[in-house]
Structures are given as C-alpha cells and as structure tokens.
mmCIF file with all atom_site columns, C-alpha atoms in Angstrom:
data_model
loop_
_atom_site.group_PDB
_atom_site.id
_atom_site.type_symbol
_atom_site.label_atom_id
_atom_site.label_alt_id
_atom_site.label_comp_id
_atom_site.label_asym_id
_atom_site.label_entity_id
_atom_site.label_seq_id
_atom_site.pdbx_PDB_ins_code
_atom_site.Cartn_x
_atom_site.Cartn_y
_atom_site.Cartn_z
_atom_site.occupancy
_atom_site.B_iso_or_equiv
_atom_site.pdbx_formal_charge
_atom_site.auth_seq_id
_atom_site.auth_comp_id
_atom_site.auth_asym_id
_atom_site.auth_atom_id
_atom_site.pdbx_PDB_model_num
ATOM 1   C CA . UNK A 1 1   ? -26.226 -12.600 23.520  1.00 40.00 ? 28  UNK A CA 1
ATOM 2   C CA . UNK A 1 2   ? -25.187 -8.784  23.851  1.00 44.00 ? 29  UNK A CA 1
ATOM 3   C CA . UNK A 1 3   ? -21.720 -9.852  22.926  1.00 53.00 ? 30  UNK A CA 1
ATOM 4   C CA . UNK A 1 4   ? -22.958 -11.635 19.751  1.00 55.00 ? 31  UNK A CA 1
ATOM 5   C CA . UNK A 1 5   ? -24.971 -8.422  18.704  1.00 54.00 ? 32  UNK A CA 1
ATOM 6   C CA . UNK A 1 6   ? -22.297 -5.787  19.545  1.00 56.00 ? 33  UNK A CA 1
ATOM 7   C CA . UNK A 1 7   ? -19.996 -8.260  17.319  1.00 55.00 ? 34  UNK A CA 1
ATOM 8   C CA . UNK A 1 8   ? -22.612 -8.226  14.436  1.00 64.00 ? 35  UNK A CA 1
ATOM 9   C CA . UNK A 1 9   ? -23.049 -4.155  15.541  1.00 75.00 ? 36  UNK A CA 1
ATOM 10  C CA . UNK A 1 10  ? -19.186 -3.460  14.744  1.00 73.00 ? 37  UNK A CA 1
ATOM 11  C CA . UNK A 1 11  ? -19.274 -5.566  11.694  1.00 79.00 ? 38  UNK A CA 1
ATOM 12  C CA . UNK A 1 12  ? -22.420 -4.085  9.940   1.00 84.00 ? 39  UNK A CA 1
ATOM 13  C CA . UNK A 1 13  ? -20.731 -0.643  11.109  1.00 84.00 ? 40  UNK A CA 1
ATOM 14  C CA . UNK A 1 14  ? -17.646 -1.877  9.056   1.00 86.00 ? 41  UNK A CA 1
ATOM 15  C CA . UNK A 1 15  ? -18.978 -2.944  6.023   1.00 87.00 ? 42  UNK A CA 1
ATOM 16  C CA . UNK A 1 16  ? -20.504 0.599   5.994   1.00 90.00 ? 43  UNK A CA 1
ATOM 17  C CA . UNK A 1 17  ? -17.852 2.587   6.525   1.00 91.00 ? 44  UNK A CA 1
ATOM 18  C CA . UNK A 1 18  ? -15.504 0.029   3.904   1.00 90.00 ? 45  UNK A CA 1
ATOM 19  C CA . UNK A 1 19  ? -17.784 0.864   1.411   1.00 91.00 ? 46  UNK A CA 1
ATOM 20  C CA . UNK A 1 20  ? -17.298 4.917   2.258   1.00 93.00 ? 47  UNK A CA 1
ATOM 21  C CA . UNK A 1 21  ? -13.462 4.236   2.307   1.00 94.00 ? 48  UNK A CA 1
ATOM 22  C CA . UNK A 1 22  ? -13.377 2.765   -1.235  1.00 93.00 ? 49  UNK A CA 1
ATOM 23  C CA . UNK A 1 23  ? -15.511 5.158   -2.622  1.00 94.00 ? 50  UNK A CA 1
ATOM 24  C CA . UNK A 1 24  ? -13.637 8.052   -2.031  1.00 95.00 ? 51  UNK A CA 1
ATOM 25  C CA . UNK A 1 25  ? -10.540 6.642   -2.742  1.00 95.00 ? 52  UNK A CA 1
ATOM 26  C CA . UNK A 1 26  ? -11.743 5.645   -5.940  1.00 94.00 ? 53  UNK A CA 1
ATOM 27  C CA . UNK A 1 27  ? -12.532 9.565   -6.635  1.00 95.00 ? 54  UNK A CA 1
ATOM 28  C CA . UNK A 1 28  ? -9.093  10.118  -6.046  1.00 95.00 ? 55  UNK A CA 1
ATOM 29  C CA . UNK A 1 29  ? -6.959  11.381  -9.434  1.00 94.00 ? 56  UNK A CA 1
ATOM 30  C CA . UNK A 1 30  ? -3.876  9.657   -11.100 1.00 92.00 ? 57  UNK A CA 1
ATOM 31  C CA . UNK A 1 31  ? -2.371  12.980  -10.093 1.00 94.00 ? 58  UNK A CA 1
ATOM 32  C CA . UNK A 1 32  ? -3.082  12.713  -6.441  1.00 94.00 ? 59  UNK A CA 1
ATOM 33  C CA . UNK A 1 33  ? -2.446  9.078   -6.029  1.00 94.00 ? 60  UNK A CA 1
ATOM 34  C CA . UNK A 1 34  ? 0.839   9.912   -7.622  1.00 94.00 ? 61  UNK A CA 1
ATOM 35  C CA . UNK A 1 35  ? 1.506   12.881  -5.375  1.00 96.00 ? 62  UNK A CA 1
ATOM 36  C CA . UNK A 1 36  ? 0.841   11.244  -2.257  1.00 96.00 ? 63  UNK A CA 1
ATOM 37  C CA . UNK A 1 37  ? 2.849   8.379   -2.989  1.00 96.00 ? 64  UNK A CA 1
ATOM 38  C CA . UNK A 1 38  ? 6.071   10.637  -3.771  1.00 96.00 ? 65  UNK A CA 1
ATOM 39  C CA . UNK A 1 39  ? 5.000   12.639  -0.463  1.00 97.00 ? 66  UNK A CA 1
ATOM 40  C CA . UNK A 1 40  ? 4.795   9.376   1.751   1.00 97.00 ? 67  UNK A CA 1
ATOM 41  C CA . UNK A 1 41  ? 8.150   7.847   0.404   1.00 97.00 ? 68  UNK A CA 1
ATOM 42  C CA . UNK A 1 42  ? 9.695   10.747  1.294   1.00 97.00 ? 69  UNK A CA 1
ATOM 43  C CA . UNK A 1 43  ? 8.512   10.826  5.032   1.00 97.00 ? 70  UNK A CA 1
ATOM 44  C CA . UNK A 1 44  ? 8.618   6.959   5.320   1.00 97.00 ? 71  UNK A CA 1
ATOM 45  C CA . UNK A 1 45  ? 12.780  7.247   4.201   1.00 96.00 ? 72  UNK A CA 1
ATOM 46  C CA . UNK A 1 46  ? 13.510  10.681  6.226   1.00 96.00 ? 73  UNK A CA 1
ATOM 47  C CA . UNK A 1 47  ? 11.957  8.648   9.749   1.00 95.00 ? 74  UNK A CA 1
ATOM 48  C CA . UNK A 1 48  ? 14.672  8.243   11.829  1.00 94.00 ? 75  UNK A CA 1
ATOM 49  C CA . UNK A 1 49  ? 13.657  4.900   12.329  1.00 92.00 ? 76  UNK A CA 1
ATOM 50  C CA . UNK A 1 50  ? 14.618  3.590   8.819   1.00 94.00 ? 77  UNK A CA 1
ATOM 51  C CA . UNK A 1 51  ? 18.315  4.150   9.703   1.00 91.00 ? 78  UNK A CA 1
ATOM 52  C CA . UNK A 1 52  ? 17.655  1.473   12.643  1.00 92.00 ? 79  UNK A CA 1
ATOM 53  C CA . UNK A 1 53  ? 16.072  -0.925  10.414  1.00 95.00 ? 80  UNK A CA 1
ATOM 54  C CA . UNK A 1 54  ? 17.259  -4.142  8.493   1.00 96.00 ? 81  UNK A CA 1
ATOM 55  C CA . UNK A 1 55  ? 14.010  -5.990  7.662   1.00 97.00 ? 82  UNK A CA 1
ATOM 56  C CA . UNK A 1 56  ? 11.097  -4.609  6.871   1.00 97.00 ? 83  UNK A CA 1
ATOM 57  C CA . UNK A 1 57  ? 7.853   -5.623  5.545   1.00 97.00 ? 84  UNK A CA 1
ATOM 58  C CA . UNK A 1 58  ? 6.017   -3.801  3.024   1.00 96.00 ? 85  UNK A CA 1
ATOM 59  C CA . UNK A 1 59  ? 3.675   -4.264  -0.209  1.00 96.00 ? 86  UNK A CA 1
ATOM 60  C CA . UNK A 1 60  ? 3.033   -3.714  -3.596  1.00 95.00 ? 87  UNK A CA 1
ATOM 61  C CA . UNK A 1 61  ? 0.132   -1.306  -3.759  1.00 93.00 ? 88  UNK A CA 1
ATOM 62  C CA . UNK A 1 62  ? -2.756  -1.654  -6.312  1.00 90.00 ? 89  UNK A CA 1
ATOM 63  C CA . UNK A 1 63  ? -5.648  0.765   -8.095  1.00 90.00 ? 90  UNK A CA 1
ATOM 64  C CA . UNK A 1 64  ? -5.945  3.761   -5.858  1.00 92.00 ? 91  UNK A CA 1
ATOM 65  C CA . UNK A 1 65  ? -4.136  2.796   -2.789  1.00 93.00 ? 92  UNK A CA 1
ATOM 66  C CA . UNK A 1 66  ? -0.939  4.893   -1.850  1.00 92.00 ? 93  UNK A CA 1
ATOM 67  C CA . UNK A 1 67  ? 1.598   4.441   -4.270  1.00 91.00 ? 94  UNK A CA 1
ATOM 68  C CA . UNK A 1 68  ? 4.603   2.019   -3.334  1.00 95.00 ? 95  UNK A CA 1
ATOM 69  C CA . UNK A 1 69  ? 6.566   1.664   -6.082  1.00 93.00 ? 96  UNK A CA 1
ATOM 70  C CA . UNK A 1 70  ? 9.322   4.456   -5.161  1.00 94.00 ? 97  UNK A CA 1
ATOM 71  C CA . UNK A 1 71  ? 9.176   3.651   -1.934  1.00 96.00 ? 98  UNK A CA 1
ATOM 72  C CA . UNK A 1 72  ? 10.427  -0.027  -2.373  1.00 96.00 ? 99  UNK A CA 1
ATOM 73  C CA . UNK A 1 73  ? 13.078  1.014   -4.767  1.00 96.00 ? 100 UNK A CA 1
ATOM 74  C CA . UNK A 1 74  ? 14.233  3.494   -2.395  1.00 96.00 ? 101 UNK A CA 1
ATOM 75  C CA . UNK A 1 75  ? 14.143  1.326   0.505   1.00 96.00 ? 102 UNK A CA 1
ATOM 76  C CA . UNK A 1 76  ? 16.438  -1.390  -1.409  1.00 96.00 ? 103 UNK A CA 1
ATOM 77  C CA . UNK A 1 77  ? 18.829  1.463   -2.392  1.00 95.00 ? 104 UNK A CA 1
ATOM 78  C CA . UNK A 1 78  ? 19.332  1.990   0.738   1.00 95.00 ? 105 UNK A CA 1
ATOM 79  C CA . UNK A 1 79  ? 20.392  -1.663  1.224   1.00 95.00 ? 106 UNK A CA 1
ATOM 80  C CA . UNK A 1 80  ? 17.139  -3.007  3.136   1.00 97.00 ? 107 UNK A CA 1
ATOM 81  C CA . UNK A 1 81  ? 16.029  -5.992  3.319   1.00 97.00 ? 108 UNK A CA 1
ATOM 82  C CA . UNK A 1 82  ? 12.444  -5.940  2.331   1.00 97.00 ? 109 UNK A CA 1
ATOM 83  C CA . UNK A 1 83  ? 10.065  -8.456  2.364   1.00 97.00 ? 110 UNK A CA 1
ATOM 84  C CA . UNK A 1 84  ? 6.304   -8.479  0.563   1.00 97.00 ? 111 UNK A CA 1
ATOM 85  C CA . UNK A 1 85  ? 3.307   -10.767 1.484   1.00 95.00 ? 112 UNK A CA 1
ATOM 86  C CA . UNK A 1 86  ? 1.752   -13.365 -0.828  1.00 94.00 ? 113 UNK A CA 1
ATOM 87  C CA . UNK A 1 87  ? -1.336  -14.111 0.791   1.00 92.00 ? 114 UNK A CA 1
ATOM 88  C CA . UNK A 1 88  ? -1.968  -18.360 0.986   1.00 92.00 ? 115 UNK A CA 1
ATOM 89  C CA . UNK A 1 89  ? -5.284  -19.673 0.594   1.00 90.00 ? 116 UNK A CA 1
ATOM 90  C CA . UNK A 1 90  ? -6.638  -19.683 3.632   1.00 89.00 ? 117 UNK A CA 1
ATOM 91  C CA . UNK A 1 91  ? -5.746  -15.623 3.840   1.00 87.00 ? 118 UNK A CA 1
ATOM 92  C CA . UNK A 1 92  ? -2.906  -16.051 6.188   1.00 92.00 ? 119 UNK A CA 1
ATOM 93  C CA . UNK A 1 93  ? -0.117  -13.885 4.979   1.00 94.00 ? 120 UNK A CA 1
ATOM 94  C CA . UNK A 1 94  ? 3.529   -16.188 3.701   1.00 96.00 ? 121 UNK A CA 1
ATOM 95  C CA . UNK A 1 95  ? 6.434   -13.147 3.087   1.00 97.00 ? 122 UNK A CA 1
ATOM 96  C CA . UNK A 1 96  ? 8.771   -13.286 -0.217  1.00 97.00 ? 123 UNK A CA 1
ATOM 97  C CA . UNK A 1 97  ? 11.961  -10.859 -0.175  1.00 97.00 ? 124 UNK A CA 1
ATOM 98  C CA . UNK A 1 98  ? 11.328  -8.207  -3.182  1.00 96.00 ? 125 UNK A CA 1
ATOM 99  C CA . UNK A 1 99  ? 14.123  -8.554  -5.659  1.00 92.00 ? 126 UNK A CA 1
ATOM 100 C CA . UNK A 1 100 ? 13.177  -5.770  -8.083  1.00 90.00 ? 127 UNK A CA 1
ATOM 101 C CA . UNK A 1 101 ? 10.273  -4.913  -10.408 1.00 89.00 ? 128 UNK A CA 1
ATOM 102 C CA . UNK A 1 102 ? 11.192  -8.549  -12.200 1.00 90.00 ? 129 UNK A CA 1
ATOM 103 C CA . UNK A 1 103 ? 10.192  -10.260 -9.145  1.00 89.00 ? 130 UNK A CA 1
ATOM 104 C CA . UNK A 1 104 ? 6.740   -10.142 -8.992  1.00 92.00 ? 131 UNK A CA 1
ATOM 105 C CA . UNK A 1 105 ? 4.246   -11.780 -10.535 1.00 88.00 ? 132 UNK A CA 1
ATOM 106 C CA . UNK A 1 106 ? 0.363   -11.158 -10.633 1.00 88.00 ? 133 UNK A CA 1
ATOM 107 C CA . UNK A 1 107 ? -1.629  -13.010 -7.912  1.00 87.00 ? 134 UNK A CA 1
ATOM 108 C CA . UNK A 1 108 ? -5.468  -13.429 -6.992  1.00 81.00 ? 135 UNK A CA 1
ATOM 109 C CA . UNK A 1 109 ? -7.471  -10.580 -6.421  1.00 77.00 ? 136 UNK A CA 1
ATOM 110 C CA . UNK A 1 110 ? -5.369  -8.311  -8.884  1.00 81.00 ? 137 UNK A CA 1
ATOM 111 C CA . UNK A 1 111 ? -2.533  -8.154  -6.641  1.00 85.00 ? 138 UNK A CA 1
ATOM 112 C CA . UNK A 1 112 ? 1.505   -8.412  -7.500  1.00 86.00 ? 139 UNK A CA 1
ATOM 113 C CA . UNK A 1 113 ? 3.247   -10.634 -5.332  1.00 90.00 ? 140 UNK A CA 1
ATOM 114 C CA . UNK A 1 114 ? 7.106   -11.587 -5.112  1.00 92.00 ? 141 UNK A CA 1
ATOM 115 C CA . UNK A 1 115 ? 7.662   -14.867 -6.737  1.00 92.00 ? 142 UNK A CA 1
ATOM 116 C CA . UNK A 1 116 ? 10.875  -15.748 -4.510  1.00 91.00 ? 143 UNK A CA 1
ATOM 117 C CA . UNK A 1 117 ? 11.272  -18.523 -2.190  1.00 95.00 ? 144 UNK A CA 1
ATOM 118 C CA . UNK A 1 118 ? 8.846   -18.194 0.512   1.00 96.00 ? 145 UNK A CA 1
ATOM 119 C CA . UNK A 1 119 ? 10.286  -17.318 3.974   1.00 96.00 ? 146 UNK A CA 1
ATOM 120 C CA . UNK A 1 120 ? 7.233   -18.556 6.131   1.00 96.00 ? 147 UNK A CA 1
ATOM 121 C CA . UNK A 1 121 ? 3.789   -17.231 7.646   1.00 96.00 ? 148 UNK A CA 1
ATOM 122 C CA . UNK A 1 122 ? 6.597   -16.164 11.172  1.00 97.00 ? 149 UNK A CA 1
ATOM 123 C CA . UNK A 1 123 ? 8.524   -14.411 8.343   1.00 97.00 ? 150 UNK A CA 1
ATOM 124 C CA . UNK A 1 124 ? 6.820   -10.782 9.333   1.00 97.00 ? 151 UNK A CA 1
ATOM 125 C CA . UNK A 1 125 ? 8.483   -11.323 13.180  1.00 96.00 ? 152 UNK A CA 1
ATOM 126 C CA . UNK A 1 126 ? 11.737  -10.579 12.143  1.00 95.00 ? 153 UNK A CA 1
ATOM 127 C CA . UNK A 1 127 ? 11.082  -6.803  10.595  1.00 97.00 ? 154 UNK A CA 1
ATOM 128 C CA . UNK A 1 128 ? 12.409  -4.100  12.585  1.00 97.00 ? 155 UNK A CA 1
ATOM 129 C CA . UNK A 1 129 ? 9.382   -2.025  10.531  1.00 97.00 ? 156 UNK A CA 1
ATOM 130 C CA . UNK A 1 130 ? 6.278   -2.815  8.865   1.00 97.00 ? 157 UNK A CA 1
ATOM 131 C CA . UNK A 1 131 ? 4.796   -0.558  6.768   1.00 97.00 ? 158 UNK A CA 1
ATOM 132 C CA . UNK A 1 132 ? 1.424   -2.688  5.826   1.00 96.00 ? 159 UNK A CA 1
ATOM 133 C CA . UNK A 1 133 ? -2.432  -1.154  3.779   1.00 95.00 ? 160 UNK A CA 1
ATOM 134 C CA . UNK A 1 134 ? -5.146  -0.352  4.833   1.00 94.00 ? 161 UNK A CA 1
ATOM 135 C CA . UNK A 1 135 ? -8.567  2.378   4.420   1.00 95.00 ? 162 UNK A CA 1
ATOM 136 C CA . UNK A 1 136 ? -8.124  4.171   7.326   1.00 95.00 ? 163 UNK A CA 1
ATOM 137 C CA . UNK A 1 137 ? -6.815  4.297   11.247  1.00 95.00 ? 164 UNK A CA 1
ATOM 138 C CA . UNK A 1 138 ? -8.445  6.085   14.130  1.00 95.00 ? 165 UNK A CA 1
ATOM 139 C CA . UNK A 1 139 ? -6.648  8.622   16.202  1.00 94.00 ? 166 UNK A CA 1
ATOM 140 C CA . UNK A 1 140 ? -5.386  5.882   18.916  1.00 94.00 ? 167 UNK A CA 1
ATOM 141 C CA . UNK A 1 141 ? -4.378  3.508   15.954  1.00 94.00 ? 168 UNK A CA 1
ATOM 142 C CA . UNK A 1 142 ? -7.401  1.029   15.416  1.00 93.00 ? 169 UNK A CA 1
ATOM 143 C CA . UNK A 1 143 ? -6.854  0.062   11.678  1.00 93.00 ? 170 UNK A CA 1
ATOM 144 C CA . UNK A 1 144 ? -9.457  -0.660  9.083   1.00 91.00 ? 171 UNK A CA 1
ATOM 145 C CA . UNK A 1 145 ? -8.761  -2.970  6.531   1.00 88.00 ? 172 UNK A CA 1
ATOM 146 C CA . UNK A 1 146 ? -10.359 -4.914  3.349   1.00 83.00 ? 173 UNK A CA 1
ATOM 147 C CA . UNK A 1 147 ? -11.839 -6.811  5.633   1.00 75.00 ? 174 UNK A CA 1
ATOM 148 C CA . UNK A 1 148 ? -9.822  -10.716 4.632   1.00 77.00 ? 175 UNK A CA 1
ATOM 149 C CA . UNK A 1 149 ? -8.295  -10.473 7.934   1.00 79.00 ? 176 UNK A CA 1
ATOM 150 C CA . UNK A 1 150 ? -4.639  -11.254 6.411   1.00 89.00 ? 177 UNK A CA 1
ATOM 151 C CA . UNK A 1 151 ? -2.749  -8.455  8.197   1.00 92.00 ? 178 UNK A CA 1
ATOM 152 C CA . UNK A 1 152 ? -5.169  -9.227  11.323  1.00 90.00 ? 179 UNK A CA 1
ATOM 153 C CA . UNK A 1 153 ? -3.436  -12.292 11.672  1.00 91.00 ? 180 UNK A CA 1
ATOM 154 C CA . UNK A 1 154 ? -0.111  -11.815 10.720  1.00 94.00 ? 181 UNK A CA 1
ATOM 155 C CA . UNK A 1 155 ? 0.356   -8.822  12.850  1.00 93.00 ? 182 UNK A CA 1
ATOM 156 C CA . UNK A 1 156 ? -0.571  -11.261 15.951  1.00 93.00 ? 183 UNK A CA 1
ATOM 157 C CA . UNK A 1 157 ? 2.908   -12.641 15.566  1.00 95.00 ? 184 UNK A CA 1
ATOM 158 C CA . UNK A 1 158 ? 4.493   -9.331  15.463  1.00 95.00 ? 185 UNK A CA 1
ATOM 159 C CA . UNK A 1 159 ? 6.727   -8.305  18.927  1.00 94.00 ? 186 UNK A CA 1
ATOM 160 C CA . UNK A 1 160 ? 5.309   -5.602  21.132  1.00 92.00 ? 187 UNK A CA 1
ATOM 161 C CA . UNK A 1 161 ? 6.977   -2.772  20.470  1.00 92.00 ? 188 UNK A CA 1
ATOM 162 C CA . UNK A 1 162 ? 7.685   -2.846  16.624  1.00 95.00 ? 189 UNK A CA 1
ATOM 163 C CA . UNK A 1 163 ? 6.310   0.303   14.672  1.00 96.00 ? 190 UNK A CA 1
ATOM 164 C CA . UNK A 1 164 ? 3.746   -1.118  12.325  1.00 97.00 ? 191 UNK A CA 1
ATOM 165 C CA . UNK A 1 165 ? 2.835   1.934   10.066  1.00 97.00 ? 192 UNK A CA 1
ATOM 166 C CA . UNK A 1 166 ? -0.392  2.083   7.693   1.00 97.00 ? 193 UNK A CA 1
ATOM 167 C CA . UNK A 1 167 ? 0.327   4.369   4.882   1.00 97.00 ? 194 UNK A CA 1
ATOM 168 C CA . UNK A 1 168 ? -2.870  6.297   4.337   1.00 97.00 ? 195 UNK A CA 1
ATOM 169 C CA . UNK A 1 169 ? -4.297  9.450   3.031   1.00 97.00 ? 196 UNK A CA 1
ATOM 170 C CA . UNK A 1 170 ? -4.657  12.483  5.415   1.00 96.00 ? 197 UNK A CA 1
ATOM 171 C CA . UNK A 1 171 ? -8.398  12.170  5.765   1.00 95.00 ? 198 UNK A CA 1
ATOM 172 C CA . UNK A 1 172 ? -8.156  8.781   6.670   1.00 96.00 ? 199 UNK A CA 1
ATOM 173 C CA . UNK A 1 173 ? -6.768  9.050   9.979   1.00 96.00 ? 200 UNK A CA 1
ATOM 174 C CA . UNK A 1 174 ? -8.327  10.026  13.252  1.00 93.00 ? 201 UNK A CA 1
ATOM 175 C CA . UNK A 1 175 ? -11.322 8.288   11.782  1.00 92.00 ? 202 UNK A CA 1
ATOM 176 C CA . UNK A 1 176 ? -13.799 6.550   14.286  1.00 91.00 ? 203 UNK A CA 1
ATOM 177 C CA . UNK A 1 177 ? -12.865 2.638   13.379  1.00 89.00 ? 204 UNK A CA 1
ATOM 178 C CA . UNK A 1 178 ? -14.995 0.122   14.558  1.00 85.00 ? 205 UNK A CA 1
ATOM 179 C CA . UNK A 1 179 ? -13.262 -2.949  16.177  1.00 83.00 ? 206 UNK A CA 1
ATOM 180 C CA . UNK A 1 180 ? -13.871 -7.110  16.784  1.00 79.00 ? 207 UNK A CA 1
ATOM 181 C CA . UNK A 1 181 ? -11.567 -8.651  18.828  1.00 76.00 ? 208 UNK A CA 1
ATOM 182 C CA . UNK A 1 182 ? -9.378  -10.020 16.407  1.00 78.00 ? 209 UNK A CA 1
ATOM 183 C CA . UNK A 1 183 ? -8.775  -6.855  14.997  1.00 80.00 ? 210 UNK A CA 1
ATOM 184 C CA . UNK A 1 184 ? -4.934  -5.603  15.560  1.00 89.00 ? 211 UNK A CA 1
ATOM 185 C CA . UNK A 1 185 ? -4.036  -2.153  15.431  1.00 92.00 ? 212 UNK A CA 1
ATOM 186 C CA . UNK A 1 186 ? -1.038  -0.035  13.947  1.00 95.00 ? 213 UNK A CA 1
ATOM 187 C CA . UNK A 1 187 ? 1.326   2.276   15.975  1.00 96.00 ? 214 UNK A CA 1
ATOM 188 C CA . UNK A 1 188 ? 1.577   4.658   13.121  1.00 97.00 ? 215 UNK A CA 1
ATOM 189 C CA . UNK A 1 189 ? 0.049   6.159   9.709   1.00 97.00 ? 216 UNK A CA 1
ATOM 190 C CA . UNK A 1 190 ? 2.345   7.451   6.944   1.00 97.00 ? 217 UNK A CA 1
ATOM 191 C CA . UNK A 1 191 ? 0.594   10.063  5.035   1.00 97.00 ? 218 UNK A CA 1
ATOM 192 C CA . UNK A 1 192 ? 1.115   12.319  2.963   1.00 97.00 ? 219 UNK A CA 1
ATOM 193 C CA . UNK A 1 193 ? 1.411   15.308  5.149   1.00 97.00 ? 220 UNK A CA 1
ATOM 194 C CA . UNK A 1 194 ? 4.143   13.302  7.460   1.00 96.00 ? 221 UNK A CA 1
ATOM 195 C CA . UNK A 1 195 ? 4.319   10.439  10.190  1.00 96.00 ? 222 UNK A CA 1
ATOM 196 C CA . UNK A 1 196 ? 1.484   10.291  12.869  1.00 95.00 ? 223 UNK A CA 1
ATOM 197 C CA . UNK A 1 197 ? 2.522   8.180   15.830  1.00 95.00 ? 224 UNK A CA 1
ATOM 198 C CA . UNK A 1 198 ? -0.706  6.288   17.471  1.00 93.00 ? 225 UNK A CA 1
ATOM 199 C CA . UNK A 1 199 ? -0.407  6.346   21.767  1.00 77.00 ? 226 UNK A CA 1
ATOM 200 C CA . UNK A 1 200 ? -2.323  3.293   21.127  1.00 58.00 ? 227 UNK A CA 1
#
C-alpha cells in the first residue's frame, strides 16, 4: 500500500508541476523562443561530442518549446545522420531519417513528423547522441516530460553510456523532478546558457 500511494504521491506532484512548466513557457516571447533556440544550436554544434557522432536522434519542436529548426539544418550540413520520432499509436516512439523541411508532414497532437520509411521502434539504439524534449530536468538529470511516456520508453532501449541531452530553458534545470519507476533520465540539458552534464 505505501508503494501505491507514494506512486499516486509522485504523480499528483507531476501533474502539478506540468501544469507550472507549461505555463511559463507559454509566457515566453517569439523573441525569446527564437533567441534561445539560436543560443542552444550553437552550443549543441560547438560540443565536442558532435564531431564523434554519426546518428543522432532529435525532433521537430512545436509552440513554445526550444526552437529546432536551425539546429537540424545545421546538424545535416554537417553531414549527420539524423533521425526524428513519429510517435505510433500506442505512444511508443518509431524513428524516420529527416530529409529536409519537405519531409515532414503534420501528425496528431499538432506535431511534424518525417514522412520517410520508418526505421523501427530499436531505431533510437543506434544514435551516438540524442538530443530529445522535455519541461524540465533536475540537477542529477531526472527528466520531466508531457507526461505520454514516449521518450520513457524509447530511452529504455538506449545503451548505457550514450549522452541523451534535453534541450531546455535555463530555469528549467536543477528543478526538483518527481519520479515513477518507469521514468528514465537524461545525462545532459542543452540550454541556452551552454551544456550542463547530469552525474546522474
């Protein structure tokens, strides 16, 4: 029984602190969303981990979320390989490589997703990177999400040791995230002040 109400604790605590999350960001100005999206794709592509990589996963960003569209044109100009999720019914995450503006398409839930052959939910396994969304991380790297789960379980399949990175505005990290079990957490946040690694 206390493990059934510290579970219904953490998820009451979420919904809360979701609700916070989205608020402010929805304060946030064209100006600043643009800002910080010009700021982060410039510390995302000066990491020196992006000269290592080959594959890696990203997304296309919607509303007030950290701007992506730079950095996936920048990251294919460099010659990567990147691949974007198209979320399946059942909120499991199938990956699509982006091809360009012209390949995407709009989805459910007012998202863009790559309209490409699909590559498979085991896809996101063979980035060297992921960059992935999400409302916030806490200072050792627990992430908060929409709360669908999809990046929950697609990061299970992801190898130990690969940088998974949330891209995030500054006052969203080092923020007290409440966890579930299932709940997987990043190594890293991109923000717009510069790279903060997680010691997890």
């Amino acid at each position: 029984m206390p493990d059934r109400q510290s579970a219904h604790s953490a998820s009451t605590a979420k919904l809360a602190l979701r609700d916070q999350l989205v608020t402010a960001r929805n304060r946030r100005s064209l100006l600043e969303v643009g800002e910080a999206a010009r700021a982060i794709a410039e510390h995302v592509l000066a990491t020196p981990e992006i000269g290592r990589t080959a594959t890696i996963t990203a997304y296309v960003s919607i509303g007030t979320e950290p701007g992506t569209t730079q950095l996936l044109e920048s990251l294919v100009a460099l010659g990567k390989r990147v691949i974007l999720p198209v979320v399946l019914p059942g909120l499991d995450l199938d990956w699509s490589v982006y091809d360009g503006p012209t390949s995407l398409a709009p989805a459910r839930m007012g998202l863009l997703e790559p309209v490409g052959p699909r590559l498979g939910v085991e896809a996101v396994a063979t980035a060297d990177l992921l960059l992935v969304p999400g409302l916030a991380a806490s200072a050792t790297g627990d992430r908060m999400g929409r709360g669908g789960g999809c990046y929950d379980r697609a990061l299970a399949r992801v190898p130990v040791g690969t940088p998974v990175w949330a891209l995030l505005y500054d006052d969203e990290v080092g923020v007290d995230v409440p966890t579930e079990p299932h709940d997987r957490s990043v190594t890293g946040a991109v923000t717009p002040s510069g790279l903060h690694l997680f010691a997890g």
